Coordinates of C-alpha atoms and ligand atoms in Angstrom, one line a residue:
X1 CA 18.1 -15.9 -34.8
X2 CA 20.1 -18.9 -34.5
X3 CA 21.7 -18.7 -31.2
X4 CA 21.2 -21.0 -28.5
X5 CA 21.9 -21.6 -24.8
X6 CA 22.2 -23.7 -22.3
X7 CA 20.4 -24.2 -19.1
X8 CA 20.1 -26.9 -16.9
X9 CA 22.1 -29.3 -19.5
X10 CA 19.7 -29.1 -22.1
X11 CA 19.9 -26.3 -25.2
X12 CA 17.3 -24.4 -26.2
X13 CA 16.7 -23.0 -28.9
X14 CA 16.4 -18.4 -28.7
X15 CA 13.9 -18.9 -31.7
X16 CA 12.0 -20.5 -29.2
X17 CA 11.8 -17.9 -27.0
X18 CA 11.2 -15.1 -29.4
X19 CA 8.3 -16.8 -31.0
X20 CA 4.8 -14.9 -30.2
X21 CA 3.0 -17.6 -26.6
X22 CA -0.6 -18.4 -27.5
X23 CA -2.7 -17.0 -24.5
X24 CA -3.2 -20.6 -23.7
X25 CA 0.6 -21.2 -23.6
X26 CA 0.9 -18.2 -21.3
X27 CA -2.0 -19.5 -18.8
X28 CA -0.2 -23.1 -18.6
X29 CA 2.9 -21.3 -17.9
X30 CA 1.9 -19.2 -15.1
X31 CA 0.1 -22.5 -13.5
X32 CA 3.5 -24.2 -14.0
X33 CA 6.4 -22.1 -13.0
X34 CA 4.8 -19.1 -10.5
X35 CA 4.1 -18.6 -7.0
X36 CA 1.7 -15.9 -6.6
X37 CA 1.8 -13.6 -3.2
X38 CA -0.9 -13.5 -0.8
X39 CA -2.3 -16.5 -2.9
X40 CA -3.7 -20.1 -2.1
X41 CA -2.2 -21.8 -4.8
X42 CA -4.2 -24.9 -4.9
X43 CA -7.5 -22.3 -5.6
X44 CA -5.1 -20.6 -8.1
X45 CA -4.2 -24.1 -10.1
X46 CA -7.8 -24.9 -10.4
X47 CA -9.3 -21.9 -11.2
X48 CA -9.0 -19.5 -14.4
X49 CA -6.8 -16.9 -14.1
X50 CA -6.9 -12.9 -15.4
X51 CA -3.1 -12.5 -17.0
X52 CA -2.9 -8.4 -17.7
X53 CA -0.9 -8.0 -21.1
X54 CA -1.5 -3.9 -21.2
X55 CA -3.2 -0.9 -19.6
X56 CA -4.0 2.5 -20.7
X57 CA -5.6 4.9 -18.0
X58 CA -7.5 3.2 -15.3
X59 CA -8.1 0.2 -17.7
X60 CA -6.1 -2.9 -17.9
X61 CA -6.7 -5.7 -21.1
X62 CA -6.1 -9.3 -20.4
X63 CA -4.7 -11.6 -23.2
X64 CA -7.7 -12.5 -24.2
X65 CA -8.8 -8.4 -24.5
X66 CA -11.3 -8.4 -22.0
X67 CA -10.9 -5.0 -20.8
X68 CA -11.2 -4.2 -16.5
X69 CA -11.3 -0.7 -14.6
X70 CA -8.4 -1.0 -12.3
X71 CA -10.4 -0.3 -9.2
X72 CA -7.3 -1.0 -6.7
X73 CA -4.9 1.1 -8.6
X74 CA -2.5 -2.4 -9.6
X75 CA -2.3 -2.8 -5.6
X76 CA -2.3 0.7 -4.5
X77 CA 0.3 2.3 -6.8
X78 CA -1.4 3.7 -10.1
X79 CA -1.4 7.7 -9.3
X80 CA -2.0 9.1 -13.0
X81 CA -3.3 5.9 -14.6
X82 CA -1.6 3.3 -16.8
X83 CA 0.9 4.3 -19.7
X84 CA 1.2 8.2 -18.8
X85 CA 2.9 9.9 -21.5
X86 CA 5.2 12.1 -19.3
X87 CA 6.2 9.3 -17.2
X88 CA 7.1 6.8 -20.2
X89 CA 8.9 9.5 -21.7
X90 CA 10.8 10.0 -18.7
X91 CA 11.7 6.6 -18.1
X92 CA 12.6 6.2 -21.5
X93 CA 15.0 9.3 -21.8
X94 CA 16.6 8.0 -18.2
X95 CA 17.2 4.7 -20.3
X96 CA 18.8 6.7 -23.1
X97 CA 21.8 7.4 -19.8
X98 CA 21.7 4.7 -17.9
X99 CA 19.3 2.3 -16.2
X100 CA 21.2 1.2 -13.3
X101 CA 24.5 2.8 -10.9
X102 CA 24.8 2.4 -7.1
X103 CA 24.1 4.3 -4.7
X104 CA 26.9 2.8 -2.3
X105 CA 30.1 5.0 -2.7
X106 CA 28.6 6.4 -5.6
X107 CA 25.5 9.4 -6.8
X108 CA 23.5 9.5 -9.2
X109 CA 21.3 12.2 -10.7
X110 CA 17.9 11.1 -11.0
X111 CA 18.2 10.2 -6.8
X112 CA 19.5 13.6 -6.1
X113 CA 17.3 15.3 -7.6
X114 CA 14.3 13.4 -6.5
X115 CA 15.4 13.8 -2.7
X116 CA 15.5 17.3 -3.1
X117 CA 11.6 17.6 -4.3
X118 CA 10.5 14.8 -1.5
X119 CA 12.3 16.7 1.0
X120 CA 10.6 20.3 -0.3
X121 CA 7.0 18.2 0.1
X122 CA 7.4 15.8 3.0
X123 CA 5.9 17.4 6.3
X124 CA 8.6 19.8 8.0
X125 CA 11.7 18.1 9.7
X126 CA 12.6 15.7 7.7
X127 CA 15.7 16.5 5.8
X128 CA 17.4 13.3 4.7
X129 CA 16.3 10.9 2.1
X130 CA 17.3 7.2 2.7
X131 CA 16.4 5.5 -0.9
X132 CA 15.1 1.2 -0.7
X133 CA 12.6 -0.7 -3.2
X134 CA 9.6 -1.5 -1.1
X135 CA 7.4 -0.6 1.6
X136 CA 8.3 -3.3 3.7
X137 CA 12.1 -2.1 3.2
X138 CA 11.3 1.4 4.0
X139 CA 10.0 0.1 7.0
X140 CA 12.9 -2.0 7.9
X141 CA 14.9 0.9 7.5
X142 CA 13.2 3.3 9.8
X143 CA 13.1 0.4 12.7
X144 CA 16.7 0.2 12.4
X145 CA 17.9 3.4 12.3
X146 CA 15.2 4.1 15.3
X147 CA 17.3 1.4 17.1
X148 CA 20.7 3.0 16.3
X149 CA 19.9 6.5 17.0
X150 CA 19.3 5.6 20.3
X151 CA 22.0 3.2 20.9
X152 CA 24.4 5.8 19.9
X153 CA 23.4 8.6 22.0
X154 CA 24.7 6.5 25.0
X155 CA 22.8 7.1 27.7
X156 CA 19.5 6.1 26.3
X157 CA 20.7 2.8 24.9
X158 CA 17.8 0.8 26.9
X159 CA 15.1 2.3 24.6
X160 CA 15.7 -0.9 21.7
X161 CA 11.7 -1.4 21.6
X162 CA 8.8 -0.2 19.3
X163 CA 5.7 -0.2 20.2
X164 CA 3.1 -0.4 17.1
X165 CA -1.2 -0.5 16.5
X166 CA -2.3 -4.3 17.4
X167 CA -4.1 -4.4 13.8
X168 CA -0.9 -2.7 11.7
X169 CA 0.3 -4.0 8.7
X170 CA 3.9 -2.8 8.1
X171 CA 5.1 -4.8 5.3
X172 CA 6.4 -8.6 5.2
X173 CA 10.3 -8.6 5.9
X174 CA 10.7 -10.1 9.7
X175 CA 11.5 -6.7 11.5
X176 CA 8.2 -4.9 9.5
X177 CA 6.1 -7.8 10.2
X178 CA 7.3 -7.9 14.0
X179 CA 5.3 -4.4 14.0
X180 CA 2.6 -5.8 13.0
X181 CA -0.8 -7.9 13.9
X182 CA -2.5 -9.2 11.3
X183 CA -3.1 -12.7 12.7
X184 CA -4.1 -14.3 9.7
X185 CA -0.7 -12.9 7.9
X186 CA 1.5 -13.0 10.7
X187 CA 0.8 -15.6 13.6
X188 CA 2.6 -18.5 12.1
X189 CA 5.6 -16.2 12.0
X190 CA 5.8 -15.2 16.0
X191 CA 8.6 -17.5 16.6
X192 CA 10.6 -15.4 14.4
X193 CA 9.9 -12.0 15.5
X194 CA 11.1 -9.4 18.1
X195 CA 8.7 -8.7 21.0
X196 CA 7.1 -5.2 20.3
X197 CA 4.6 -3.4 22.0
X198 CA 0.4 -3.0 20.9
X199 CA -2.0 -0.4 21.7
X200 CA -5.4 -1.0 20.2
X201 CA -6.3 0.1 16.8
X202 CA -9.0 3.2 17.2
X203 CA -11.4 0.8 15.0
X204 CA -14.5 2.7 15.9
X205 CA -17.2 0.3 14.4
X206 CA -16.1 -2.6 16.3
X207 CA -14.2 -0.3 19.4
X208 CA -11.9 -2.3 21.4
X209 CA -12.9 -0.4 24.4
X210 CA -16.4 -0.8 23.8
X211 CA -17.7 2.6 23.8
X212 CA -19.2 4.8 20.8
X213 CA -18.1 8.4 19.7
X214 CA -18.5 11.2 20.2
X215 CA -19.0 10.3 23.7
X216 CA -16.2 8.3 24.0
X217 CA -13.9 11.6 23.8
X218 CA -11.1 9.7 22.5
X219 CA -10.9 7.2 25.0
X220 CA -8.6 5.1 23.0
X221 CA -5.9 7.7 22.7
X222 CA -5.9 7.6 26.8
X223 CA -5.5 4.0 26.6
X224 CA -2.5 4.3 24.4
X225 CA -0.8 7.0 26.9
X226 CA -1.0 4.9 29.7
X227 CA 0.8 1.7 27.5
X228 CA 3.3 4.4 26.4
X229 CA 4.1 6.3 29.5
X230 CA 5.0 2.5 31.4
X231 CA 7.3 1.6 28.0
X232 CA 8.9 4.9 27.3
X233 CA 12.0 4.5 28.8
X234 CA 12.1 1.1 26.7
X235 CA 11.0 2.0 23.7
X236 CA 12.8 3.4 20.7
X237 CA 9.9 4.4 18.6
X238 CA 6.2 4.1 17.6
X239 CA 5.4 3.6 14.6
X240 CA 1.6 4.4 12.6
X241 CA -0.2 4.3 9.7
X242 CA -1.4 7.8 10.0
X243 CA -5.5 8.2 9.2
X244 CA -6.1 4.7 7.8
X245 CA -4.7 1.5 8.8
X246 CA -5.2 0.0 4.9
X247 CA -4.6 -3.6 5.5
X248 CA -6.4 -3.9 8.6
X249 CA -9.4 -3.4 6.2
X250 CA -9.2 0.2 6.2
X251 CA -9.5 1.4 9.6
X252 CA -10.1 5.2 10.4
X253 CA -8.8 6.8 13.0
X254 CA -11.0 9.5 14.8
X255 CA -9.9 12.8 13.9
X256 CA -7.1 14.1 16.6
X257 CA -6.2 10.6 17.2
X258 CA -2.5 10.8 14.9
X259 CA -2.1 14.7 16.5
X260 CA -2.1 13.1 20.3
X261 CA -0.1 10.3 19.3
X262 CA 2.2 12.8 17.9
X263 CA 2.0 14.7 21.3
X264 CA 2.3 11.7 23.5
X265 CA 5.7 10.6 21.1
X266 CA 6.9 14.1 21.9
X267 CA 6.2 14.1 25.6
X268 CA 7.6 10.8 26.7
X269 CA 10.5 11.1 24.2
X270 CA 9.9 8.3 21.7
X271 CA 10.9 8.9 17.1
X272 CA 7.3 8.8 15.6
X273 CA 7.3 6.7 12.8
X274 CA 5.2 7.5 10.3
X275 CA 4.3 5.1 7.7
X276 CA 2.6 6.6 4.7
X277 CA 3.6 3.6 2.2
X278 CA -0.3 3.4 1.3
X279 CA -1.7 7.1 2.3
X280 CA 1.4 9.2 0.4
X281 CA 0.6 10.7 -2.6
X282 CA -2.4 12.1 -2.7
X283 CA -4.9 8.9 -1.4
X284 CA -6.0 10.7 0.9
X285 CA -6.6 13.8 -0.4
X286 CA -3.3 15.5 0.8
X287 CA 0.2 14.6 -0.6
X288 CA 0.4 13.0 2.6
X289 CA -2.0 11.9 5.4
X290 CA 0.0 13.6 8.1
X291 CA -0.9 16.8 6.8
X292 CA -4.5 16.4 7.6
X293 CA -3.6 16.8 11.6
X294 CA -0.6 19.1 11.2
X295 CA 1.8 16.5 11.9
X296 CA 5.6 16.1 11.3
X297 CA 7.0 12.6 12.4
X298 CA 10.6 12.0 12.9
X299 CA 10.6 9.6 10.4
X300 CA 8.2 8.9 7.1
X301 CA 8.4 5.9 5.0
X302 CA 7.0 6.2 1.6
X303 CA 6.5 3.8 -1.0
X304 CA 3.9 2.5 -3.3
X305 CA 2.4 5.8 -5.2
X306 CA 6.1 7.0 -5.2
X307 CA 6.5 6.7 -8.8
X308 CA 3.2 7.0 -10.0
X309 CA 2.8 3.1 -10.0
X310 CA 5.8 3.0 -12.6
X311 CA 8.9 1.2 -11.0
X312 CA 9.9 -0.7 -7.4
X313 CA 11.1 2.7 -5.3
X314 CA 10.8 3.6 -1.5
X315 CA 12.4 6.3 0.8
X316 CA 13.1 6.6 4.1
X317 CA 12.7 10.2 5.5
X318 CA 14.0 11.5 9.0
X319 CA 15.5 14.6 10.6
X320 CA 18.4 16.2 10.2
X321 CA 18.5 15.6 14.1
X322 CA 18.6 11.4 13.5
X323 CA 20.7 12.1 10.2
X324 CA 23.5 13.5 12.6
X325 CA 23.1 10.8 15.2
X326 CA 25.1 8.7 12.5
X327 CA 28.2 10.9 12.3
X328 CA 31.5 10.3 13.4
X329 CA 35.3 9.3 13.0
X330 CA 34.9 6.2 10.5
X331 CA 36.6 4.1 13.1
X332 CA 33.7 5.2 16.1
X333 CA 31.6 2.6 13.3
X334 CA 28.7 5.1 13.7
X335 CA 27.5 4.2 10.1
X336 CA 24.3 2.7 8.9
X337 CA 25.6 -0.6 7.4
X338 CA 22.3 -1.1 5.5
X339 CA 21.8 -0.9 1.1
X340 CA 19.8 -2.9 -1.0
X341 CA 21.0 -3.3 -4.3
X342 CA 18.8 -1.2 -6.7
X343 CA 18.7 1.6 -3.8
X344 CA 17.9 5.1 -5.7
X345 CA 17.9 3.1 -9.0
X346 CA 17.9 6.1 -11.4
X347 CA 15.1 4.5 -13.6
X348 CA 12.5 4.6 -10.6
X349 CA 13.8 8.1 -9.6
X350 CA 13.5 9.5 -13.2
X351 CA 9.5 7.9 -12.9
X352 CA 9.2 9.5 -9.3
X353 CA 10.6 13.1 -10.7
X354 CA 8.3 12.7 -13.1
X355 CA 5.1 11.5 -11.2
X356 CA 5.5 14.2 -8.6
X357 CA 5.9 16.9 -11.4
X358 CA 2.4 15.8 -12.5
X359 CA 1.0 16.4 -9.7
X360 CA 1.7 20.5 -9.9
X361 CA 0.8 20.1 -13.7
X362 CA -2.2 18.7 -13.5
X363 CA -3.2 20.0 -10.3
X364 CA -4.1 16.5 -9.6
X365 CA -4.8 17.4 -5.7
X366 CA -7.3 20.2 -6.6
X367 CA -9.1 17.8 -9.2
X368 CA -9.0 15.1 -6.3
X369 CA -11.3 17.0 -4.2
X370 CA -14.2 17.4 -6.4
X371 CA -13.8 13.4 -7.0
X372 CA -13.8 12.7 -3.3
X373 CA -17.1 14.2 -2.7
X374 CA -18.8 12.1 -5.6
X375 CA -17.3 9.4 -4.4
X376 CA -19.1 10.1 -1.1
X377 CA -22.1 10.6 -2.5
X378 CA -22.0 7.3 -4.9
X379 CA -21.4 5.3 -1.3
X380 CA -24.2 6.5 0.5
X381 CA -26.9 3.8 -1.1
X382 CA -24.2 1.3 0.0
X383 CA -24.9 1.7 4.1
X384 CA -28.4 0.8 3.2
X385 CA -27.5 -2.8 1.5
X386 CA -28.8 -5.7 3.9
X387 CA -25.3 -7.1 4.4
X388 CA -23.0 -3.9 4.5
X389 CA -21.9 -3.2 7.9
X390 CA -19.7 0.1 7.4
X391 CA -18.6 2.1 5.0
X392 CA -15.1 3.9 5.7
X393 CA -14.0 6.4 3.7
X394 CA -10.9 8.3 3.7
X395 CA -9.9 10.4 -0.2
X396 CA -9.6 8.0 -2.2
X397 CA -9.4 4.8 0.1
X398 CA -12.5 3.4 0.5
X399 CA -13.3 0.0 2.6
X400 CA -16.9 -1.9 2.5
X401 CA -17.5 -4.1 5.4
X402 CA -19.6 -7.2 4.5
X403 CA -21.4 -8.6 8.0
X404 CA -23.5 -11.6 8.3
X405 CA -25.7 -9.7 10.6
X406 CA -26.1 -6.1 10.5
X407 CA -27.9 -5.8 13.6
X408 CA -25.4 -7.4 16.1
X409 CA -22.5 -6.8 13.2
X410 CA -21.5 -10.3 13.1
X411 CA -18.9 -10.8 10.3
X412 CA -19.3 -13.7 8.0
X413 CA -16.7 -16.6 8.8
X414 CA -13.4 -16.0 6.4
X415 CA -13.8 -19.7 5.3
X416 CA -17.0 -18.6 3.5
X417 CA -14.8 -16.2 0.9
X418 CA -17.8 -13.5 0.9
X419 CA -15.2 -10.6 0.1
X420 CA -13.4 -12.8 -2.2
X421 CA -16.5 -14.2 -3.6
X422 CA -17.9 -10.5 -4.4
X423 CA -14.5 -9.3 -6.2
X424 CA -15.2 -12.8 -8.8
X425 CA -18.4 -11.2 -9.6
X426 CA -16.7 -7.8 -10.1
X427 CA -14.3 -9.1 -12.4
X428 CA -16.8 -10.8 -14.3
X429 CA -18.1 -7.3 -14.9
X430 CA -15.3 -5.8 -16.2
X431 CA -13.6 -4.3 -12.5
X432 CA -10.5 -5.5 -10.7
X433 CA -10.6 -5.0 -7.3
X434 CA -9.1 -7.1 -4.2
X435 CA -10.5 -7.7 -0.6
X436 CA -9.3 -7.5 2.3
X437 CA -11.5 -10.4 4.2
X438 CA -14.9 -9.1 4.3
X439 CA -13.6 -5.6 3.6
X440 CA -14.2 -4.7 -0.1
X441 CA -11.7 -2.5 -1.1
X442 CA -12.1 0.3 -3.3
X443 CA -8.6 2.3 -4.3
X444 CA -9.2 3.1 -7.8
X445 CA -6.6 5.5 -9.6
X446 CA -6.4 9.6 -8.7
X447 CA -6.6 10.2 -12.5
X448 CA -10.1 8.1 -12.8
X449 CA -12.3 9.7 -14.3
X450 CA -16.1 10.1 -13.4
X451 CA -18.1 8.1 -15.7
X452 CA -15.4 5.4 -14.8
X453 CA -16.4 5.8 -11.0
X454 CA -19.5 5.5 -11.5
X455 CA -19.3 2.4 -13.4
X456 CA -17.3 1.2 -10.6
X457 CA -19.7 1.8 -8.2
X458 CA -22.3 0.2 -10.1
X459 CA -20.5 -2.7 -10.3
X460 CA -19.3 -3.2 -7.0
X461 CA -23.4 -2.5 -5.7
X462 CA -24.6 -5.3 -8.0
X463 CA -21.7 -7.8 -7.2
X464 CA -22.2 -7.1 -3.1
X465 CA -25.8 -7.9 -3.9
X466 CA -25.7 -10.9 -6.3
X467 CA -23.3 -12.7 -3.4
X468 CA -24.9 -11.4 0.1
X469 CA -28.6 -11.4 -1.3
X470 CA -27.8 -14.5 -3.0
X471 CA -29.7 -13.5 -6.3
X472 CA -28.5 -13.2 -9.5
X473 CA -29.3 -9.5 -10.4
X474 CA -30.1 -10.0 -14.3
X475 CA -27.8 -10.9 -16.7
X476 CA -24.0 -10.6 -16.7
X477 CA -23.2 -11.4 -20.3
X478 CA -21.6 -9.4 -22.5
X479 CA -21.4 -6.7 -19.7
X480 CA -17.7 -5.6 -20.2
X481 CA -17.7 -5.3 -23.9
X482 CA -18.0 -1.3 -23.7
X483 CA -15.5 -0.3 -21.4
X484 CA -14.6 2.6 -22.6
X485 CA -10.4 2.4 -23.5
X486 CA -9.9 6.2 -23.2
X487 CA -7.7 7.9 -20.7
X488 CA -8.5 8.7 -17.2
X489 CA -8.8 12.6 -17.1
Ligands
PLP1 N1 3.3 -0.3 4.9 C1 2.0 -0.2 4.6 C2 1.1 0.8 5.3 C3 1.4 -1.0 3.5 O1 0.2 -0.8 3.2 C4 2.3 -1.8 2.8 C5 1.8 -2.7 1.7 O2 0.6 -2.8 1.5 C6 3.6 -2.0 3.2 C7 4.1 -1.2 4.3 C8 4.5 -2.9 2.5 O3 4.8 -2.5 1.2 P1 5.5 -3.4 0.2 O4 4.4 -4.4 -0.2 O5 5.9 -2.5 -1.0 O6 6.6 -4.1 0.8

């Protein structure tokens, strides 16, 4: 090849690029052009770095061909495991047609035909499909059509607030993160945000309220009617995590917590946002967590698992109820003035189509149970670890809380790294996994199979040990050679 370009003044040579980076070459790059997310960059420049160059099943090879189990599902998204022959072939029959065509003004087949199934599975209700890229969009989405719905019904047009779970993570785009209260992701942005109202997060093991259940009958859910009943006639919607508030470290709601929220939205007349960007398909054990309480919100964001882990796609569910709160003469402006570029991009629909039709072919759900109660089991020797606080466990999302001190349940300071410091050592051993603080997080693939779990679970046990017992349990070399490379079931 003998063609060159031009870029900032200088020409370079396409030979150049085509020719085959050393892994070294690769590692220099990455330290000199990217900015990682979520990622303290000065640690990152100093340190060495895993760079994935392939994954089959729930493993993923580095360019060096150390081989990893993919224990957090390539952040929360890998449904049938890594290079899944259906959904390659579908994505690559999709490309045959066309990879890209707008949805503004314009259809296209993939997106139409994915709607139909997501509305066939979402919880009853919802009706309409509203296509983005990302969870955080999906969220955007459902705030502002929230806002509009009321605003054009007329004589509601004071409810313009939200009112959201003090430890929520929605997502990173200004109006998702305004819903949220992760201190340590969003303080610095408060300036920037819209005012929106908390109720505590039902985080039993460190209860807000102070009390204990059984006995505290759900005390917190009382605490949250009395926040909602004074902002009702303010407030345009509340929006949830349903089950397991993932970011927050995996907080679990008592069970009937999500149905009374549902009732309380109902009674005092707010849309009940329900955002199942990390619980949708399948993690916890139902296609989606509302199921587990019988509930149907108004609207459902989904994300993440959407397309098996495949390709960038979100939706935005709601009612057909919302849907025709938007209709009108063109010139009463009743429309949602809101698209994102890629919206219903037909390459991520084709992987969705093709992710969900797995699910009923492989009975994915019905193999998921069996798995859940193994993983169960496999936890159980964790709660008796000197420096494990909790254990929460909800499917397939599982979150280990590290404490200084198990008797009064002090955490260890963030500053020391502990939950950082245990996934190095898990790495080391052939697992990727990421923290969230001192909550190890375990969100390994639905396909996984169960000599792979239980390697996990060995690993994680030793690498919670070496760090909080500060020992070294034996030796670590050579541990990851035999990983096996097979599929995931
Ligand atoms: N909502 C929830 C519950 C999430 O867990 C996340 C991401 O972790 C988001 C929204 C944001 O999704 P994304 O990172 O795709 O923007």
């Amino acid at each position: 090849m003998s063609e060159t370009f031009r870029k900032d003044g200088r020409i370079l040579s396409a030979n150049r690029s085509v020719k085959r980076p050393s892994p070294r070459r690769i590692e220099h790059l990455d330290k000199k052009y990217i900015w990682h997310p979520f990622t303290q960059m000065q640690d990152w420049e100093q340190e060495r770095q895993i760079i994935i160059k392939s994954g089959k099943g729930c493993v993923l090879t580095d360019i060096h061909g150390k081989r990893y189990i993919d224990g957090v599902s390539s952040l929360w998204v890998t449904v049938h495991g890594h290079r899944k022959k259906e959904i390659d072939l579908a994505v690559s029959a999709q490309l045959r047609k066309i990879a890209h065509s707008t949805l503004l003004g314009l259809s296209n087949v993939p997106a139409i035909l994915l709607a139909e199934k997501l509305v066939a599975l979402a919880p009853r209700r919802l009706s309409r499909v509203f296509y983005s890229d990302s969870g955080s969009t999906a969220v955007e989405i459902a705030l502002k059509i929230a806002f509009q719905y009321w605003q054009q019904k007329g004589r509601l047009k004071s409810k313009t607030g939200f009112i959201s779970l003090k430890d929520a993570y929605h997502g990173d785009t200004i109006g998702s993160v305004s819903v949220g209260g992760i201190d340590l992701f969003h303080q610095m942005y408060r300036p920037l945000l819209f005012p929106t109202t908390k109720i505590e997060s039902p985080y039993c093991y460190r209860c807000p309220l102070g009390k204990t259940r059984p006995a505290c009958r759900l005390a917190c859910a009382d605490a949250a009617e009395a926040t909602i009943r004074k902002q009702s006639a303010n407030t345009a919607a509340l929006i949830i995590e349903p089950l397991v508030q993932g970011a927050a470290g995996m907080l679990l709601q008592p069970p009937g917590y999500l149905r009374k929220i549902r009732q309380l939205c109902t009674k005092y007349n707010l849309l009940m946002i329900a955002d199942e960007v990390a619980t949708g398909f399948g993690r916890t054990g139902t296609l989606f967590a509302c199921e587990h309480e019988s509930v149907a919100p108004d609207i459902l964001c989904v994300a993440k698992g959407i397309t098996g882990g495949y390709l960038p796609l979100a939706a935005t569910l709601t009612t057909e109820k919302i849907y025709r709160g938007f209709l009108g003469e063109y010139r009463e402006f009743k429309t949602f003035f809101h698209g994102h570029t890629y919206t219903g991009n037909p390459l991520a629909c084709a992987a969705a189509i093709a992710s969900i039709d797995l699910f009923t072919k492989e009975k994915t759900l019905t193999k998921l149970g069996p798995k859940i109660t193994l993983l169960s089991k496999m936890l159980e020797p964790f709660m008796v670890l000197d420096h494990v606080g909790e254990v929460r466990q909800k499917g397939f999302m599982v979150g280990i809380e590290l404490v200084r001190d198990k008797k009064t349940r002090e955490p260890y300071p963030l500053e020391a790294k502990t939950g950082i410091r245990v996934t190095l050592v898990c790495r080391e051993l052939g697992l990727i996994i990421r923290p969230l603080g001192n909550v190890i997080v375990l969100m390994p693939p639905l396909s996984i199979s169960r000599g792979e779990l239980e390697r996990m679970l060995r690993i994680v046990q030793r690498a919670i040990r070496e760090i909080t017992e500060s020992k070294s349990i034996g030796r670590r070399s050579n541990q990851t050679a035999n990983i096996p490379s097979r599929n995931c079931e």
